[in-house]
Amino acid sequence: MKRKNASSVMLILICAVLSSSYIYFAKADESKIIKHPQSVYSVRFSPDGKYLAIAGGQSILLYDMESNKIAKRWNTNFWIYSVDFAPNGEEIAVGGTAMEIPIYKIGTVKRPSKRLNSDTIGFLDFSPDGRWLAARSTSKPNTMVFDLTSDKKNTLKHPLALSWPSPRVLFSPNSKLFAVAGNPVVIW
């Protein structure tokens, strides 16, 4: 097995602890600490690895991994629990206490380009093909699946007890199935 040199290997470690407002990450022999003004609940890399979205309190920071600077900041009027990048890397969905899911375009103004009606959201996941967005409610044992081509919503009820943090939802690589963590695990 051929060994890679240290400069070609990148190790990224992200710690988002509910009571912490620091983000730690490391590249091989270098590490960084990014301070967020409030407790951090969610972090997500963009599909191309250029950005790290850091969501905490009532704001999202878009950290540029190349320049090591905050590229954008979105302030909201609700608590944020989850963020996810669309597979094309051009949009970011935000879940929290707003009773809607705003979707922001990365390269434009600070207003959401789209809003999807929902419950309080604890976890989000775009399907790999970008057509669907799954959102796990924190207030009801429901998972909402939005068809982003038509903005239609399907609400799926399942036998999971409510818990915090909200169970993770995850699409399969072919975008045809998704699973909800919990006991039992539910696959649709």
CSV table of N, CA and C in Angstrom, one decimal, residues 48-167:
chain,number,residue,atom,x,y,z
A,48,ASP,N,-18.6,20.9,-1.9
A,48,ASP,CA,-17.3,21.1,-2.5
A,48,ASP,C,-16.2,21.3,-1.4
A,49,GLY,N,-16.6,21.4,-0.1
A,49,GLY,CA,-15.7,21.6,1.0
A,49,GLY,C,-15.2,23.0,1.1
A,50,LYS,N,-15.7,24.0,0.3
A,50,LYS,CA,-15.2,25.3,0.4
A,50,LYS,C,-15.7,26.0,1.7
A,51,TYR,N,-16.9,25.7,2.1
A,51,TYR,CA,-17.5,26.4,3.3
A,51,TYR,C,-17.9,25.4,4.4
A,52,LEU,N,-17.9,26.0,5.6
A,52,LEU,CA,-18.4,25.3,6.7
A,52,LEU,C,-19.6,26.2,7.3
A,53,ALA,N,-20.8,25.7,7.3
A,53,ALA,CA,-21.9,26.4,7.9
A,53,ALA,C,-21.9,26.1,9.4
A,54,ILE,N,-22.0,27.1,10.2
A,54,ILE,CA,-22.0,27.0,11.7
A,54,ILE,C,-23.3,27.6,12.2
A,55,ALA,N,-24.2,26.8,12.7
A,55,ALA,CA,-25.5,27.3,13.2
A,55,ALA,C,-25.6,27.3,14.7
A,56,GLY,N,-25.9,28.4,15.3
A,56,GLY,CA,-26.1,28.4,16.7
A,56,GLY,C,-26.9,29.6,17.1
A,57,GLY,N,-27.6,29.4,18.2
A,57,GLY,CA,-28.5,30.5,18.6
A,57,GLY,C,-29.4,31.0,17.5
A,58,GLN,N,-29.3,32.2,17.1
A,58,GLN,CA,-30.2,32.8,16.1
A,58,GLN,C,-29.4,33.2,14.9
A,59,SER,N,-28.2,32.6,14.6
A,59,SER,CA,-27.4,33.0,13.5
A,59,SER,C,-26.7,31.8,12.8
A,60,ILE,N,-26.4,32.0,11.6
A,60,ILE,CA,-25.6,31.1,10.8
A,60,ILE,C,-24.4,31.8,10.3
A,61,LEU,N,-23.2,31.2,10.5
A,61,LEU,CA,-22.0,31.8,10.0
A,61,LEU,C,-21.6,30.9,8.8
A,62,LEU,N,-21.2,31.5,7.7
A,62,LEU,CA,-20.6,30.7,6.6
A,62,LEU,C,-19.1,31.0,6.6
A,63,TYR,N,-18.4,30.0,7.0
A,63,TYR,CA,-16.9,30.1,7.2
A,63,TYR,C,-16.2,29.6,5.9
A,64,ASP,N,-15.4,30.5,5.3
A,64,ASP,CA,-14.7,30.1,4.1
A,64,ASP,C,-13.4,29.4,4.5
A,65,MET,N,-13.3,28.1,4.1
A,65,MET,CA,-12.2,27.3,4.5
A,65,MET,C,-10.9,27.7,3.9
A,66,GLU,N,-10.9,28.3,2.7
A,66,GLU,CA,-9.7,28.8,2.0
A,66,GLU,C,-9.1,30.0,2.6
A,67,SER,N,-10.0,31.1,2.8
A,67,SER,CA,-9.5,32.3,3.4
A,67,SER,C,-9.4,32.4,4.9
A,68,ASN,N,-10.1,31.3,5.5
A,68,ASN,CA,-10.1,31.3,7.0
A,68,ASN,C,-10.9,32.5,7.6
A,69,LYS,N,-11.9,32.9,6.9
A,69,LYS,CA,-12.7,34.1,7.3
A,69,LYS,C,-14.2,33.8,7.2
A,70,ILE,N,-15.0,34.5,8.0
A,70,ILE,CA,-16.4,34.4,7.9
A,70,ILE,C,-16.8,35.1,6.6
A,71,ALA,N,-17.4,34.3,5.6
A,71,ALA,CA,-17.8,34.9,4.3
A,71,ALA,C,-19.2,35.5,4.4
A,72,LYS,N,-20.0,35.0,5.2
A,72,LYS,CA,-21.4,35.5,5.3
A,72,LYS,C,-22.0,35.2,6.6
A,73,ARG,N,-22.9,36.0,7.0
A,73,ARG,CA,-23.7,35.7,8.3
A,73,ARG,C,-25.1,36.0,8.1
A,74,TRP,N,-26.0,35.1,8.4
A,74,TRP,CA,-27.4,35.3,8.4
A,74,TRP,C,-27.9,35.3,9.8
A,75,ASN,N,-28.7,36.4,10.2
A,75,ASN,CA,-29.3,36.5,11.5
A,75,ASN,C,-30.8,36.2,11.3
A,76,THR,N,-31.3,35.4,12.2
A,76,THR,CA,-32.7,35.1,12.1
A,76,THR,C,-33.4,35.5,13.4
A,77,ASN,N,-34.7,35.4,13.4
A,77,ASN,CA,-35.5,35.7,14.7
A,77,ASN,C,-36.0,34.4,15.3
A,78,PHE,N,-35.3,33.3,15.1
A,78,PHE,CA,-35.7,32.0,15.7
A,78,PHE,C,-34.4,31.3,16.1
A,79,TRP,N,-34.6,30.3,17.0
A,79,TRP,CA,-33.4,29.4,17.4
A,79,TRP,C,-33.2,28.4,16.3
A,80,ILE,N,-31.9,28.2,15.9
A,80,ILE,CA,-31.6,27.3,14.8
A,80,ILE,C,-31.0,26.0,15.4
A,81,TYR,N,-31.5,24.8,14.9
A,81,TYR,CA,-31.0,23.5,15.4
A,81,TYR,C,-30.3,22.7,14.3
A,82,SER,N,-30.6,23.1,13.0
A,82,SER,CA,-30.0,22.3,12.0
A,82,SER,C,-29.8,23.1,10.7
A,83,VAL,N,-28.8,22.8,10.0
A,83,VAL,CA,-28.5,23.3,8.6
A,83,VAL,C,-28.1,22.2,7.7
A,84,ASP,N,-28.4,22.4,6.4
A,84,ASP,CA,-27.9,21.4,5.4
A,84,ASP,C,-27.7,22.1,4.1
A,85,PHE,N,-26.7,21.8,3.4
A,85,PHE,CA,-26.4,22.3,2.1
A,85,PHE,C,-27.2,21.5,1.0
A,86,ALA,N,-27.7,22.1,0.0
A,86,ALA,CA,-28.2,21.4,-1.1
A,86,ALA,C,-27.0,20.8,-1.9
A,87,PRO,N,-27.3,19.7,-2.6
A,87,PRO,CA,-26.2,19.0,-3.2
A,87,PRO,C,-25.4,19.9,-4.2
A,88,ASN,N,-26.0,20.9,-4.8
A,88,ASN,CA,-25.3,21.7,-5.7
A,88,ASN,C,-24.5,22.8,-5.0
A,89,GLY,N,-24.6,22.9,-3.7
A,89,GLY,CA,-23.8,23.8,-2.9
A,89,GLY,C,-24.2,25.2,-3.0
A,90,GLU,N,-25.3,25.5,-3.7
A,90,GLU,CA,-25.8,26.9,-3.9
A,90,GLU,C,-26.8,27.4,-2.9
A,91,GLU,N,-27.4,26.4,-2.1
A,91,GLU,CA,-28.4,26.8,-1.2
A,91,GLU,C,-28.2,26.1,0.1
A,92,ILE,N,-28.7,26.7,1.2
A,92,ILE,CA,-28.6,26.1,2.5
A,92,ILE,C,-30.0,26.2,3.2
A,93,ALA,N,-30.5,25.1,3.7
A,93,ALA,CA,-31.8,25.0,4.4
A,93,ALA,C,-31.5,25.1,5.9
A,94,VAL,N,-32.4,25.8,6.6
A,94,VAL,CA,-32.3,26.1,8.0
A,94,VAL,C,-33.5,25.6,8.8
A,95,GLY,N,-33.2,24.7,9.8
A,95,GLY,CA,-34.3,24.2,10.7
A,95,GLY,C,-34.2,24.7,12.1
A,96,GLY,N,-35.3,25.0,12.7
A,96,GLY,CA,-35.3,25.5,14.1
A,96,GLY,C,-36.7,25.7,14.5
A,97,THR,N,-36.9,26.8,15.3
A,97,THR,CA,-38.2,27.1,16.0
A,97,THR,C,-39.1,28.0,15.2
A,98,ALA,N,-38.8,28.2,13.9
A,98,ALA,CA,-39.6,29.2,13.1
A,98,ALA,C,-40.9,28.7,12.6
A,99,MET,N,-41.2,27.4,12.7
A,99,MET,CA,-42.3,26.8,12.1
A,99,MET,C,-42.3,26.9,10.6
A,100,GLU,N,-41.2,27.1,10.0
A,100,GLU,CA,-40.9,27.1,8.6
A,100,GLU,C,-39.5,26.8,8.4
A,101,ILE,N,-39.1,26.4,7.2
A,101,ILE,CA,-37.7,26.1,6.8
A,101,ILE,C,-37.3,27.1,5.8
A,102,PRO,N,-36.6,28.1,6.1
A,102,PRO,CA,-36.1,29.1,5.1
A,102,PRO,C,-34.9,28.4,4.4
A,103,ILE,N,-34.8,28.7,3.1
A,103,ILE,CA,-33.7,28.2,2.2
A,103,ILE,C,-33.1,29.4,1.7
A,104,TYR,N,-31.8,29.6,2.0
A,104,TYR,CA,-31.0,30.8,1.5
A,104,TYR,C,-30.1,30.4,0.3
A,105,LYS,N,-30.0,31.3,-0.6
A,105,LYS,CA,-29.0,31.2,-1.7
A,105,LYS,C,-27.7,31.7,-1.2
A,106,ILE,N,-26.6,31.0,-1.4
A,106,ILE,CA,-25.3,31.3,-0.8
A,106,ILE,C,-24.8,32.6,-1.4
A,107,GLY,N,-24.9,32.9,-2.7
A,107,GLY,CA,-24.3,34.1,-3.3
A,107,GLY,C,-25.2,35.3,-3.4
A,108,THR,N,-26.3,35.3,-2.7
A,108,THR,CA,-27.2,36.5,-2.8
A,108,THR,C,-27.5,37.2,-1.5
A,109,VAL,N,-28.5,38.0,-1.5
A,109,VAL,CA,-28.8,38.8,-0.3
A,109,VAL,C,-29.2,37.9,0.9
A,110,LYS,N,-29.5,38.5,2.0
A,110,LYS,CA,-29.7,37.8,3.2
A,110,LYS,C,-31.1,37.3,3.4
A,111,ARG,N,-32.1,37.6,2.5
A,111,ARG,CA,-33.4,37.1,2.7
A,111,ARG,C,-33.5,35.7,2.1
A,112,PRO,N,-34.3,34.8,2.7
A,112,PRO,CA,-34.5,33.5,2.1
A,112,PRO,C,-35.1,33.5,0.7
A,113,SER,N,-34.7,32.6,-0.1
A,113,SER,CA,-35.2,32.5,-1.5
A,113,SER,C,-36.5,31.7,-1.5
A,114,LYS,N,-36.7,30.9,-0.4
A,114,LYS,CA,-37.9,30.0,-0.4
A,114,LYS,C,-38.1,29.7,1.1
A,115,ARG,N,-39.4,29.5,1.5
A,115,ARG,CA,-39.8,29.2,2.8
A,115,ARG,C,-40.8,28.0,2.7
A,116,LEU,N,-40.5,26.9,3.5
A,116,LEU,CA,-41.4,25.8,3.5
A,116,LEU,C,-42.0,25.7,4.9
A,117,ASN,N,-43.4,25.5,4.9
A,117,ASN,CA,-44.1,25.4,6.2
A,117,ASN,C,-43.8,24.1,6.9
A,118,SER,N,-43.6,24.2,8.2
A,118,SER,CA,-43.2,23.0,8.9
A,118,SER,C,-43.5,23.1,10.4
A,119,ASP,N,-43.0,22.2,11.2
A,119,ASP,CA,-43.0,22.2,12.6
A,119,ASP,C,-41.7,22.8,13.1
A,120,THR,N,-41.4,22.8,14.4
A,120,THR,CA,-40.1,23.0,14.9
A,120,THR,C,-39.2,21.9,14.4
A,121,ILE,N,-38.1,22.2,13.8
A,121,ILE,CA,-37.2,21.3,13.1
A,121,ILE,C,-35.9,21.1,13.8
A,122,GLY,N,-35.6,19.8,14.1
A,122,GLY,CA,-34.3,19.4,14.7
A,122,GLY,C,-33.3,18.9,13.8
A,123,PHE,N,-33.7,18.4,12.7
A,123,PHE,CA,-32.7,17.8,11.7
A,123,PHE,C,-33.2,17.9,10.3
A,124,LEU,N,-32.3,18.2,9.4
A,124,LEU,CA,-32.6,18.3,7.9
A,124,LEU,C,-31.7,17.5,7.1
A,125,ASP,N,-32.2,17.0,6.0
A,125,ASP,CA,-31.3,16.3,5.0
A,125,ASP,C,-31.8,16.5,3.6
A,126,PHE,N,-31.0,17.0,2.7
A,126,PHE,CA,-31.4,17.1,1.3
A,126,PHE,C,-31.1,15.7,0.7
A,127,SER,N,-31.9,15.3,-0.3
A,127,SER,CA,-31.6,14.1,-1.0
A,127,SER,C,-30.4,14.3,-1.9
A,128,PRO,N,-29.6,13.3,-2.3
A,128,PRO,CA,-28.4,13.5,-3.1
A,128,PRO,C,-28.8,14.1,-4.5
A,129,ASP,N,-30.0,13.9,-5.0
A,129,ASP,CA,-30.3,14.4,-6.3
A,129,ASP,C,-30.9,15.8,-6.2
A,130,GLY,N,-31.1,16.3,-4.9
A,130,GLY,CA,-31.6,17.7,-4.7
A,130,GLY,C,-33.1,17.9,-4.8
A,131,ARG,N,-33.8,16.9,-5.1
A,131,ARG,CA,-35.2,17.0,-5.3
A,131,ARG,C,-36.0,17.1,-4.0
A,132,TRP,N,-35.6,16.4,-3.0
A,132,TRP,CA,-36.3,16.2,-1.7
A,132,TRP,C,-35.5,16.9,-0.6
A,133,LEU,N,-36.3,17.3,0.4
A,133,LEU,CA,-35.7,17.7,1.7
A,133,LEU,C,-36.5,17.1,2.8
A,134,ALA,N,-35.8,16.3,3.6
A,134,ALA,CA,-36.5,15.6,4.8
A,134,ALA,C,-36.2,16.5,6.0
A,135,ALA,N,-37.2,16.7,6.8
A,135,ALA,CA,-37.1,17.5,8.0
A,135,ALA,C,-37.8,16.7,9.2
A,136,ARG,N,-37.0,16.5,10.3
A,136,ARG,CA,-37.5,15.8,11.5
A,136,ARG,C,-38.0,16.8,12.5
A,137,SER,N,-39.3,16.7,12.9
A,137,SER,CA,-39.9,17.6,13.9
A,137,SER,C,-39.4,17.3,15.3
A,138,THR,N,-39.3,18.3,16.1
A,138,THR,CA,-38.9,18.1,17.5
A,138,THR,C,-40.2,18.2,18.3
A,139,SER,N,-41.3,18.6,17.8
A,139,SER,CA,-42.5,18.8,18.6
A,139,SER,C,-43.5,17.7,18.4
A,140,LYS,N,-43.4,16.9,17.3
A,140,LYS,CA,-44.3,15.8,17.0
A,140,LYS,C,-43.5,14.6,16.5
A,141,PRO,N,-44.0,13.4,16.6
A,141,PRO,CA,-43.3,12.3,16.0
A,141,PRO,C,-43.5,12.2,14.5
A,142,ASN,N,-43.1,13.2,13.8
A,142,ASN,CA,-43.3,13.3,12.4
A,142,ASN,C,-42.0,13.6,11.7
A,143,THR,N,-42.0,13.2,10.4
A,143,THR,CA,-40.9,13.6,9.5
A,143,THR,C,-41.6,14.1,8.3
A,144,MET,N,-41.3,15.3,7.9
A,144,MET,CA,-41.8,15.9,6.7
A,144,MET,C,-40.9,15.8,5.5
A,145,VAL,N,-41.4,15.4,4.4
A,145,VAL,CA,-40.6,15.3,3.2
A,145,VAL,C,-41.2,16.2,2.1
A,146,PHE,N,-40.3,17.2,1.7
A,146,PHE,CA,-40.8,18.2,0.8
A,146,PHE,C,-40.2,17.9,-0.6
A,147,ASP,N,-41.1,18.0,-1.6
A,147,ASP,CA,-40.7,17.9,-3.0
A,147,ASP,C,-40.3,19.3,-3.5
A,148,LEU,N,-39.1,19.6,-3.6
A,148,LEU,CA,-38.6,20.9,-3.9
A,148,LEU,C,-38.9,21.4,-5.3
A,149,THR,N,-39.4,20.5,-6.2
A,149,THR,CA,-39.8,20.9,-7.5
A,149,THR,C,-41.2,21.4,-7.5
A,150,SER,N,-42.0,21.0,-6.5
A,150,SER,CA,-43.4,21.5,-6.5
A,150,SER,C,-43.8,22.1,-5.2
A,151,ASP,N,-42.9,22.1,-4.2
A,151,ASP,CA,-43.2,22.6,-2.8
A,151,ASP,C,-44.3,21.8,-2.1
A,152,LYS,N,-44.6,20.6,-2.6
A,152,LYS,CA,-45.6,19.8,-1.9
A,152,LYS,C,-44.9,19.1,-0.7
A,153,LYS,N,-45.7,18.9,0.4
A,153,LYS,CA,-45.2,18.3,1.6
A,153,LYS,C,-45.9,17.1,1.9
A,154,ASN,N,-45.2,16.0,2.3
A,154,ASN,CA,-45.8,14.8,2.8
A,154,ASN,C,-45.3,14.7,4.3
A,155,THR,N,-46.3,14.5,5.2
A,155,THR,CA,-46.0,14.3,6.6
A,155,THR,C,-46.1,12.8,6.9
A,156,LEU,N,-45.0,12.2,7.4
A,156,LEU,CA,-45.0,10.8,7.7
A,156,LEU,C,-45.0,10.7,9.2
A,157,LYS,N,-46.0,10.0,9.8
A,157,LYS,CA,-46.0,9.8,11.2
A,157,LYS,C,-45.3,8.4,11.5
A,158,HIS,N,-44.6,8.3,12.6
A,158,HIS,CA,-43.9,7.1,12.9
A,158,HIS,C,-43.9,6.9,14.4
A,159,PRO,N,-43.6,5.6,14.8
A,159,PRO,CA,-43.8,5.2,16.2
A,159,PRO,C,-42.6,5.6,17.1
A,160,LEU,N,-42.0,6.7,16.8
A,160,LEU,CA,-40.8,7.1,17.6
A,160,LEU,C,-41.2,8.0,18.7
A,161,ALA,N,-40.7,7.8,19.9
A,161,ALA,CA,-41.0,8.8,21.0
A,161,ALA,C,-40.2,10.0,20.7
A,162,LEU,N,-40.7,11.1,21.2
A,162,LEU,CA,-40.0,12.4,21.0
A,162,LEU,C,-38.8,12.4,21.9
A,163,SER,N,-37.7,12.9,21.3
A,163,SER,CA,-36.5,13.0,22.1
A,163,SER,C,-35.7,14.2,21.6
A,164,TRP,N,-34.8,14.7,22.4
A,164,TRP,CA,-33.9,15.8,22.1
A,164,TRP,C,-32.5,15.3,22.3
A,165,PRO,N,-31.5,15.5,21.4
A,165,PRO,CA,-31.8,16.2,20.1
A,165,PRO,C,-32.6,15.3,19.2
A,166,SER,N,-33.2,15.9,18.2
A,166,SER,CA,-34.1,15.3,17.3
A,166,SER,C,-33.4,14.2,16.6
A,167,PRO,N,-34.0,13.0,16.4
A,167,PRO,CA,-33.3,11.9,15.6
A,167,PRO,C,-33.0,12.4,14.2
